[in-house]
Amino acid sequence: MSALPSQSLLLIADTCLVWGHRLSEWCGHGPQLEEDIALTNTALDVIGQARSLYQLYALRAGNGLTEDKLAYFRGADAFQNVAIAAVENGDYAQTVLRSLILSAWFVPLWRELAIGRDPELAAIAVEAEKAARVQRRHASDWTIRFGDGTAESRRRIEHAISTLAPWVPALLAAEIDGTDRARRENEWRSFIAEVMAEATLDAFPVGSSSDHAFEANAKQALSALLHEMQSLAREHPEAVW
Amino acid sequence: MYTQAIDTDPTSRNSPTSHASVAEDVFLARIAQDEKIEPQDWMPEAYRKTLVRQISQHAHSEVVGMLPEGGWITRAPSLRRKEILLAKVQDEGGHGLYLYSAAETLGVSREQLIDALHSGKAKYSSIFNYETKTWADIGTIGWLVDGAAIMNQVPLCRCSYGPYARAMIRICKEESFHQRQGFDIVRALCEGTPEQKAMAQESLNRWWWPTLMMFGPHDSDSTHTGQASAYGIKRISNDDLRQKFVDVTVAQAEFLGLSIPDPALRWNAERGHYDFGKIDWDEFWRVVNGQGPCNEARMHDRISAFEEGRWVRDAASAHAAKRAARAVARAGALEAA
Ligand SMILES: [Fe+2]
Ligand SMILES: [Fe+2]
């Protein structure tokens, strides 16, 4: 079997779950009903992907491990997600920009995994790539509207860019076995460059490496997120829901 | 019931035949023959107003109804339940959307309707002003609140106004999924640990009476049930729907091993129905008039989502206007060339 090593599997699964959690926080609070529904679609897509990946991981690990044990009974230190997924939502511009950054990273990743040597993962990746393309389109459309909309929307998307940019180097540096990291980074950079240009925004400022202050910050956001997500399940560790 | 028959607008009290005219006679004859009225058809002003009020109350209820359950999405105790709940709350948003669109066919805009909600002029179902304190409430809401909504809404699938009737058919299908999913949450709790079972019982204790209030005031106290039924908008009375709900739900509670918090509840063989205790109408009116446990929080959430989203909507229209202007400029340049 040419299974993807479990650490890479967890990195993808945890990123999906944590990002999905952040998106789900918008449910019922979106700027208009259509957007509420669209964000929830993305949340459903990525939480669904997380579930499939955890199930695959648990099956391979054996020992009675389950998707819920992986999601609810690991602490922040065990989570492998890319840090940007856990950053708080901020305003709608920041939420949309994070979706753009992540979906532009996921599209080439899923595409490569879909034709990779791990057939069970490939089956998940085929569907996930389609979903990621839809998310990337949606997030690009809004980024362009914000950049080339009103003075306020432009100010907000610019602010979102400076807030999220420090997390991007770690995202682009993430190694996933059996995939070409450098190619993924190139595709990410050229896609983002096109969107920035169409949005009449300055080039996206990718630094060279994320500094430690940001990492500590992201861990703290992740801990708070997991504390909320896992609270009920951990209160009743024996329960079946 | 999501529309609760609580508006006491004097225009809606006019008898539909009080301004008799040929057009109105034709209109009433069509309704009597169960024909559908469509947006382009002539309709009496009172019919239009009644529909706008009812459909918009219904739409607002769907949207406000996203809040009490939405608060548990991030804490759902398993990934499967999380996915189901997220999809459910999303469905409710979709219901809001279809219903606002149905109301728009009557010549009002979504903005006007939302404005009426935020200014307190329009109502929404009082049930969503109660707190969701425990995970069991998510099950109870699906089981009882969606269950009561279905009971009320199935007859609306035959409502005389075409766009509303069609929206209701689509909505009812989804509501019955919600009801089964909610029942399944409660079932899992009842089959679970003693703490889980207690959580289910405690939740039922809190939601039972507010759910019965969802059907609205007694028929004898309801100001416009008579008129809405003459117009083919309301087909079954508040009390009949409430009775039907009690009859169906008692058996479900027995199956789950839960007890309904009503000492007066007993089978009446003569009537062929369950008798049940007196509803606290003071509580009902308190909640309808803004003094429920969460009225303020719900309106605060809706209004702040709307206000904080204003710049987003403005950006979308500004961008669309810029694109349109560029397209016109391009077309002009082509023509000149
Ligand atoms: Fe609904
Ligand atoms: Fe529902």
XYZ file of C-alpha atoms and ligand atoms in Angstrom:
580
model
C 0.000 0.000 0.000
C 1.260 3.485 -0.839
C -0.689 5.196 1.881
C 0.054 8.796 2.709
C 1.928 8.927 6.031
C -0.432 9.606 8.856
C 1.130 12.926 9.820
C 0.297 14.377 6.410
C -3.188 12.948 6.578
C -3.742 14.657 9.920
C -2.337 17.943 8.681
C -4.966 18.057 5.948
C -7.808 16.742 8.110
C -7.113 19.079 11.012
C -6.833 22.051 8.679
C -10.230 21.207 7.204
C -11.894 20.782 10.583
C -10.465 23.922 12.146
C -11.244 26.064 9.098
C -14.736 24.572 8.936
C -15.234 25.456 12.575
C -14.336 29.086 11.919
C -16.683 29.251 8.934
C -19.481 27.663 10.931
C -19.227 30.503 13.441
C -20.765 32.742 10.774
C -23.887 30.611 10.442
C -26.867 32.874 11.183
C -24.699 36.030 11.230
C -23.693 36.505 7.592
C -23.948 39.881 5.834
C -26.877 38.591 3.774
C -28.771 35.318 3.578
C -27.130 34.245 0.332
C -23.679 34.634 1.895
C -24.736 32.889 5.068
C -25.737 29.925 2.929
C -22.579 30.054 0.808
C -20.267 30.130 3.844
C -22.160 27.246 5.363
C -21.676 25.314 2.134
C -17.931 25.722 2.456
C -18.084 24.763 6.122
C -20.047 21.636 5.210
C -17.599 20.740 2.442
C -14.511 21.003 4.584
C -15.979 19.403 7.692
C -17.128 16.554 5.443
C -13.570 16.241 4.106
C -12.191 16.238 7.639
C -14.569 13.412 8.548
C -13.571 11.292 5.564
C -9.887 11.783 6.305
C -10.263 11.029 10.020
C -12.235 7.894 9.177
C -9.469 6.801 6.855
C -6.823 7.579 9.469
C -8.754 5.741 12.186
C -9.306 2.710 9.983
C -5.595 2.483 9.242
C -4.604 3.046 12.855
C -6.986 0.411 14.212
C -7.137 0.178 18.027
C -10.757 1.357 18.095
C -9.751 4.878 17.080
C -12.678 6.891 15.641
C -13.211 10.191 13.851
C -14.690 11.634 17.036
C -11.778 10.542 19.207
C -9.493 12.325 16.787
C -11.587 15.469 16.714
C -12.682 15.722 20.330
C -10.038 14.037 22.446
C -6.775 15.497 21.210
C -5.382 18.733 22.589
C -4.021 21.719 20.693
C -0.498 20.326 20.802
C -1.568 17.232 18.895
C -3.394 19.158 16.171
C -1.372 19.416 12.955
C -3.420 22.065 11.112
C -1.747 24.911 9.275
C -1.867 27.840 11.677
C -3.845 30.218 9.473
C -6.897 27.934 9.637
C -7.338 28.676 13.342
C -6.987 32.463 13.192
C -10.132 34.215 14.379
C -12.601 35.249 11.693
C -12.302 39.007 12.015
C -14.652 40.846 9.669
C -16.106 39.494 6.456
C -13.113 40.701 4.427
C -10.730 38.710 6.608
C -12.950 35.624 6.445
C -13.140 35.836 2.663
C -9.409 36.420 2.330
C -8.584 33.395 4.482
C -10.903 31.343 2.272
C -9.058 32.614 -0.780
C -5.654 31.812 0.728
C -6.690 28.320 1.826
C -8.743 27.308 -1.204
C -5.957 28.461 -3.534
C -3.656 26.160 -1.560
C -6.115 23.269 -1.494
C -6.919 23.187 -5.221
C -3.439 22.069 -6.336
C -3.055 19.875 -3.262
C -6.257 17.935 -3.886
C -5.518 17.733 -7.588
C -2.202 16.058 -6.894
C -3.653 13.718 -4.281
C -6.487 12.787 -6.651
C -3.981 11.203 -9.019
C -1.589 10.107 -6.279
C -0.603 6.644 -5.173
C -2.947 6.396 -2.202
C -6.197 5.214 -3.802
C -8.450 5.726 -0.785
C -7.209 9.238 -0.326
C -7.515 9.844 -4.056
C -11.222 9.021 -3.902
C -11.704 11.744 -1.281
C -9.488 14.185 -3.169
C -11.438 13.963 -6.435
C -14.564 15.403 -4.834
C -12.634 17.771 -2.610
C -10.886 19.371 -5.563
C -14.220 20.211 -7.183
C -15.434 21.774 -3.950
C -12.188 23.724 -3.496
C -12.526 25.204 -6.976
C -16.004 26.479 -6.135
C -14.695 27.957 -2.866
C -11.776 29.588 -4.655
C -14.130 31.149 -7.217
C -16.432 32.467 -4.497
C -13.598 33.899 -2.412
C -11.927 35.486 -5.471
C -15.182 37.120 -6.535
C -15.586 38.752 -3.144
C -11.955 39.798 -2.899
C -12.333 41.516 -6.266
C -15.586 43.179 -5.173
C -13.907 44.452 -2.032
C -10.762 45.708 -3.739
C -12.719 47.353 -6.529
C -15.875 48.271 -4.581
C -16.138 51.137 -2.101
C -13.421 52.998 -0.204
C -14.454 51.159 2.952
C -14.372 47.703 1.390
C -10.935 48.448 -0.049
C -9.645 49.606 3.323
C -11.009 46.431 4.932
C -9.550 43.996 2.408
C -6.186 45.760 2.633
C -6.342 45.442 6.397
C -7.205 41.752 6.053
C -4.202 41.250 3.790
C -1.827 42.783 6.302
C -3.401 40.772 9.116
C -3.223 37.399 7.377
C -0.021 37.744 5.342
C 2.270 36.765 8.243
C 0.664 33.302 8.366
C 1.185 32.576 4.692
C 4.877 31.532 4.741
C 4.114 28.639 7.100
C 1.235 27.552 4.876
C 3.382 27.560 1.758
C 6.188 25.781 3.602
C 3.968 22.901 4.711
C 5.314 19.641 3.314
C 2.832 16.929 2.423
C 4.326 13.612 1.462
C 3.920 12.573 -2.105
C 3.170 16.104 -3.301
C 5.283 18.805 -4.865
C 5.435 21.658 -2.383
C 7.251 24.067 -4.692
C 4.760 23.565 -7.490
C 1.889 24.140 -5.100
C 3.503 27.365 -3.945
C 3.991 28.580 -7.514
C 0.398 27.894 -8.420
C -0.752 29.626 -5.242
C 1.374 32.680 -5.983
C 0.246 33.058 -9.565
C -3.431 32.583 -8.724
C -3.299 35.125 -5.902
C -1.386 37.569 -8.116
C -4.160 37.425 -10.717
C -6.861 38.029 -8.143
C -4.960 40.938 -6.587
C -4.529 42.511 -10.005
C -8.188 42.178 -10.894
C -9.110 43.574 -7.494
C -6.835 46.567 -8.265
C -4.881 45.726 -5.088
C -1.107 45.784 -4.537
C 0.788 42.514 -4.923
C 0.231 40.150 -2.004
C 3.102 40.629 0.475
C 4.415 37.133 1.213
C 7.261 37.381 3.717
C 10.065 34.866 4.015
C 9.079 33.116 7.237
C 6.435 33.395 9.931
C 7.839 34.640 13.215
C 7.405 33.026 16.601
C 5.040 35.625 18.004
C 2.543 34.703 15.322
C 2.914 31.014 16.015
C 2.196 31.507 19.717
C -0.797 33.606 18.785
C -2.143 30.931 16.487
C -1.724 28.219 19.136
C -3.701 30.323 21.550
C -6.523 30.798 19.034
C -6.500 27.060 18.352
C -6.669 26.206 22.060
C -9.678 28.461 22.541
C -11.368 27.000 19.481
C -10.818 23.413 20.644
C -11.890 24.253 24.167
C -15.274 25.297 22.810
C -15.598 22.551 20.210
C -14.686 19.748 22.607
C -16.420 21.019 25.754
C -19.595 18.940 25.630
C -17.998 15.756 24.280
C -15.362 15.844 27.028
C -17.943 16.427 29.724
C -19.488 13.062 28.796
C -16.557 10.933 27.641
C -18.585 7.703 27.768
C -21.589 9.035 25.911
C -22.776 8.054 22.451
C -24.604 10.869 20.676
C -46.891 27.672 14.089
C -44.445 30.172 12.668
C -47.082 32.811 11.978
C -49.121 32.544 15.159
C -52.066 34.620 13.955
C -51.130 37.437 16.285
C -51.340 40.534 14.158
C -54.258 42.729 15.075
C -53.927 45.233 12.247
C -57.444 46.697 11.832
C -57.344 46.497 8.012
C -57.135 42.759 8.264
C -60.372 42.624 10.218
C -62.439 43.814 7.300
C -64.701 41.115 6.117
C -63.598 40.089 2.638
C -67.058 40.847 1.276
C -67.368 44.321 2.791
C -66.151 46.025 -0.403
C -68.103 43.797 -2.718
C -67.311 44.365 -6.362
C -67.451 42.253 -9.467
C -63.714 41.641 -9.365
C -63.902 40.594 -5.769
C -66.791 38.215 -6.476
C -64.778 36.589 -9.249
C -61.766 36.380 -6.942
C -63.742 34.727 -4.138
C -65.326 32.311 -6.592
C -61.880 31.246 -7.776
C -60.794 30.648 -4.200
C -63.962 28.673 -3.514
C -63.058 26.435 -6.468
C -59.552 25.919 -5.045
C -57.892 27.758 -7.902
C -54.459 29.265 -7.249
C -54.078 33.036 -7.230
C -50.892 34.157 -8.989
C -48.922 37.436 -8.602
C -50.307 39.019 -11.788
C -53.945 38.305 -10.823
C -56.223 40.944 -9.318
C -56.566 40.526 -5.571
C -58.267 42.519 -2.828
C -55.945 44.748 -0.806
C -56.875 42.920 2.405
C -55.833 39.601 0.826
C -52.499 41.052 -0.237
C -51.892 42.557 3.194
C -52.811 39.374 5.016
C -50.419 37.425 2.839
C -47.565 39.897 3.202
C -47.996 39.823 6.955
C -48.163 36.050 7.167
C -45.404 35.241 4.675
C -43.038 37.809 6.130
C -43.686 36.646 9.706
C -42.916 33.190 8.463
C -39.720 34.316 6.702
C -38.547 36.236 9.779
C -39.216 33.170 11.927
C -36.999 31.046 9.697
C -34.155 33.537 9.883
C -34.412 34.343 13.595
C -34.873 30.598 14.104
C -31.307 30.056 12.874
C -29.967 31.692 16.037
C -31.014 29.438 18.928
C -29.701 26.323 17.207
C -26.803 28.054 15.479
C -25.222 28.627 18.874
C -24.642 24.875 19.270
C -22.977 24.176 15.914
C -19.513 24.824 17.304
C -20.179 22.580 20.319
C -22.044 19.674 18.707
C -20.733 16.564 20.484
C -19.908 14.488 17.399
C -18.835 15.358 13.872
C -21.881 13.616 12.430
C -24.257 15.680 14.594
C -22.298 18.809 13.763
C -22.731 18.250 10.035
C -26.448 17.521 10.375
C -27.033 20.593 12.520
C -25.061 22.856 10.211
C -27.087 21.617 7.246
C -30.305 22.098 9.189
C -29.596 25.679 10.140
C -28.577 26.325 6.549
C -31.916 24.905 5.386
C -33.708 27.388 7.631
C -31.801 30.212 5.955
C -32.905 28.789 2.606
C -36.511 28.749 3.825
C -36.167 32.401 4.767
C -34.885 33.122 1.283
C -37.766 31.368 -0.542
C -40.299 33.053 1.680
C -38.852 36.546 1.225
C -38.998 35.870 -2.515
C -42.632 34.745 -2.238
C -43.431 37.944 -0.318
C -41.647 40.031 -2.968
C -44.147 38.812 -5.566
C -46.701 40.864 -3.610
C -44.908 44.135 -4.234
C -42.779 44.537 -1.115
C -38.986 44.353 -1.026
C -36.839 42.198 1.224
C -35.291 45.403 2.619
C -38.710 46.752 3.620
C -39.596 43.510 5.322
C -36.295 43.304 7.182
C -36.728 46.909 8.205
C -40.123 46.076 9.690
C -38.561 43.207 11.638
C -35.733 45.336 12.990
C -38.000 48.209 13.983
C -40.183 45.767 15.921
C -43.222 46.282 13.660
C -43.137 42.751 12.274
C -43.322 39.692 14.490
C -41.695 36.289 14.331
C -42.567 33.084 16.120
C -42.330 33.509 19.885
C -40.679 30.089 20.235
C -37.332 31.454 19.086
C -37.185 33.753 22.084
C -36.442 30.831 24.366
C -32.939 29.879 25.345
C -31.072 26.789 24.087
C -29.383 25.827 27.338
C -28.303 22.281 26.569
C -27.505 20.046 23.635
C -30.795 18.249 24.301
C -32.566 21.446 23.253
C -31.256 20.898 19.727
C -33.038 17.546 19.660
C -36.170 18.907 21.295
C -36.387 21.810 18.863
C -36.186 19.484 15.878
C -38.645 17.057 17.353
C -41.214 19.501 18.737
C -40.678 22.871 17.060
C -40.092 21.574 13.560
C -42.830 19.035 14.289
C -45.289 21.790 15.192
C -44.189 23.803 12.164
C -44.964 20.872 9.871
C -48.358 20.420 11.465
C -49.149 24.021 10.634
C -47.468 24.187 7.276
C -48.733 21.071 5.553
C -52.184 22.662 5.137
C -50.454 25.793 3.765
C -49.193 23.720 0.824
C -52.811 24.058 -0.382
C -52.939 27.790 0.354
C -54.724 29.864 -2.313
C -51.675 31.980 -3.159
C -49.544 30.061 -5.666
C -46.029 31.279 -4.751
C -46.637 30.692 -1.032
C -48.148 27.256 -1.586
C -45.222 26.203 -3.776
C -42.649 27.505 -1.284
C -44.420 25.560 1.453
C -44.259 22.273 -0.462
C -40.502 22.565 -0.735
C -40.113 23.720 2.855
C -42.314 20.999 4.335
C -40.151 18.269 2.828
C -37.109 19.688 4.583
C -38.950 20.322 7.844
C -39.898 16.674 8.048
C -36.218 15.737 7.779
C -35.501 18.174 10.581
C -38.210 16.649 12.704
C -36.810 13.141 12.247
C -33.243 14.292 12.896
C -34.353 16.071 16.081
C -36.246 13.020 17.249
C -33.137 10.957 16.589
C -31.008 13.245 18.773
C -33.505 12.840 21.612
C -33.690 9.079 21.029
C -29.907 8.781 21.313
C -30.021 10.721 24.584
C -32.810 8.546 25.941
C -30.826 5.419 25.096
C -27.638 6.913 26.540
C -26.213 7.510 30.004
C -28.483 8.545 32.904
C -27.130 12.102 32.509
C -28.103 12.138 28.846
C -31.598 10.859 29.595
C -32.023 13.492 32.315
C -30.878 16.143 29.866
C -33.608 15.070 27.435
C -36.316 15.150 30.097
C -35.233 18.536 31.431
C -35.316 19.931 27.913
C -38.799 18.579 27.211
C -39.967 20.148 30.460
C -38.868 23.568 29.270
C -40.052 23.355 25.639
C -43.407 21.614 25.939
C -45.593 24.585 26.820
C -43.880 27.126 24.583
C -44.344 24.656 21.710
C -48.091 24.455 22.337
C -48.160 28.262 22.245
C -46.694 28.158 18.735
C -50.162 27.368 17.382
C -51.354 30.802 18.477
C -54.285 31.968 20.598
C -57.455 29.938 21.033
C -59.806 30.165 18.061
C -62.224 32.148 20.234
C -59.516 34.803 20.826
C -57.977 34.908 17.388
C -58.811 38.093 15.530
C -58.406 37.073 11.941
C -58.599 33.307 11.630
C -62.082 33.644 10.138
C -60.939 35.978 7.421
C -57.780 34.060 6.573
C -59.840 30.936 6.109
C -62.354 32.718 3.839
C -59.371 33.681 1.691
C -58.083 30.141 1.537
C -54.905 31.143 3.382
C -55.543 29.306 6.612
C -57.218 25.940 6.298
C -57.295 24.505 9.808
C -57.888 26.395 13.059
C -55.267 27.008 15.755
C -56.987 24.769 18.303
C -57.490 21.901 15.868
C -53.834 21.988 14.864
C -52.726 22.131 18.501
C -54.917 19.148 19.380
C -53.523 17.171 16.475
C -49.995 17.981 17.622
C -50.658 16.853 21.200
C -52.281 13.621 20.011
C -49.312 12.718 17.836
C -46.610 13.788 20.274
C -47.847 11.948 23.361
C -47.213 8.608 21.683
C -43.721 9.708 20.615
C -42.838 10.769 24.172
C -44.064 7.403 25.467
C -41.876 5.626 22.932
C -38.878 7.612 24.179
C -39.724 6.996 27.815
C -40.107 10.712 28.526
C -42.955 12.237 30.484
C -44.842 15.273 29.271
C -44.893 17.963 31.966
C -48.682 18.258 32.214
C -50.536 16.565 35.097
C -53.855 17.214 33.340
C -52.855 15.258 30.253
C -55.115 12.228 29.768
C -56.854 10.319 26.986
C -60.475 11.280 26.501
C -62.166 8.289 24.876
C -65.348 10.245 24.258
C -63.597 12.955 22.227
C -61.035 10.552 20.779
C -58.326 13.042 21.752
C -56.009 13.847 24.623
C -57.231 16.441 27.093
C -54.468 18.756 28.240
C -53.890 21.488 30.813
C -54.330 25.232 30.510
C -51.791 27.215 28.545
C -50.288 30.226 30.292
C -51.431 32.914 27.858
C -49.863 35.642 29.953
C -46.501 34.113 29.202
C -47.404 33.864 25.527
C -48.289 37.568 25.265
C -45.268 38.573 27.317
C -42.972 36.778 24.889
C -44.838 38.003 21.807
C -44.616 41.553 23.092
C -40.883 41.452 23.663
C -40.383 40.256 27.235
C -39.323 36.676 26.539
C -35.992 35.346 27.801
C -34.110 36.072 24.570
C -36.116 38.648 22.585
C -33.463 41.302 23.024
C -30.572 38.991 22.244
C -32.271 37.705 19.088
C -33.023 41.163 17.740
C -29.576 42.357 18.707
C -28.002 39.492 16.741
C -30.161 40.063 13.681
C -29.687 43.816 13.640
C -25.941 43.670 14.185
C -25.485 41.031 11.457
C -27.451 43.278 9.116
C -25.651 46.496 10.063
C -22.209 44.898 10.066
C -22.998 43.416 6.668
C -24.004 46.736 5.142
C -20.531 47.574 3.828
C -20.382 44.119 2.197
C -23.650 44.657 0.358
C -22.607 48.201 -0.571
C -19.304 46.943 -1.967
C -21.133 44.367 -4.091
C -23.442 46.976 -5.600
C -20.643 49.518 -6.105
C -18.546 46.900 -7.872
C -21.469 45.786 -10.037
C -22.109 49.420 -11.007
C -18.438 49.897 -11.946
C -18.474 46.808 -14.133
C -21.692 47.867 -15.822
C -20.251 51.319 -16.497
C -17.095 49.763 -17.993
C -19.191 47.484 -20.195
C -21.149 50.489 -21.472
C -17.909 52.404 -22.091
C -16.468 49.442 -23.997
C -19.594 49.077 -26.098
C -19.500 52.832 -26.815
C -15.839 52.629 -27.841
C -16.619 49.734 -30.183
C -19.451 51.634 -31.783
C -17.286 54.716 -32.236
C -14.591 52.584 -33.850
Fe -37.747 26.042 8.293
Fe -36.786 23.274 10.171
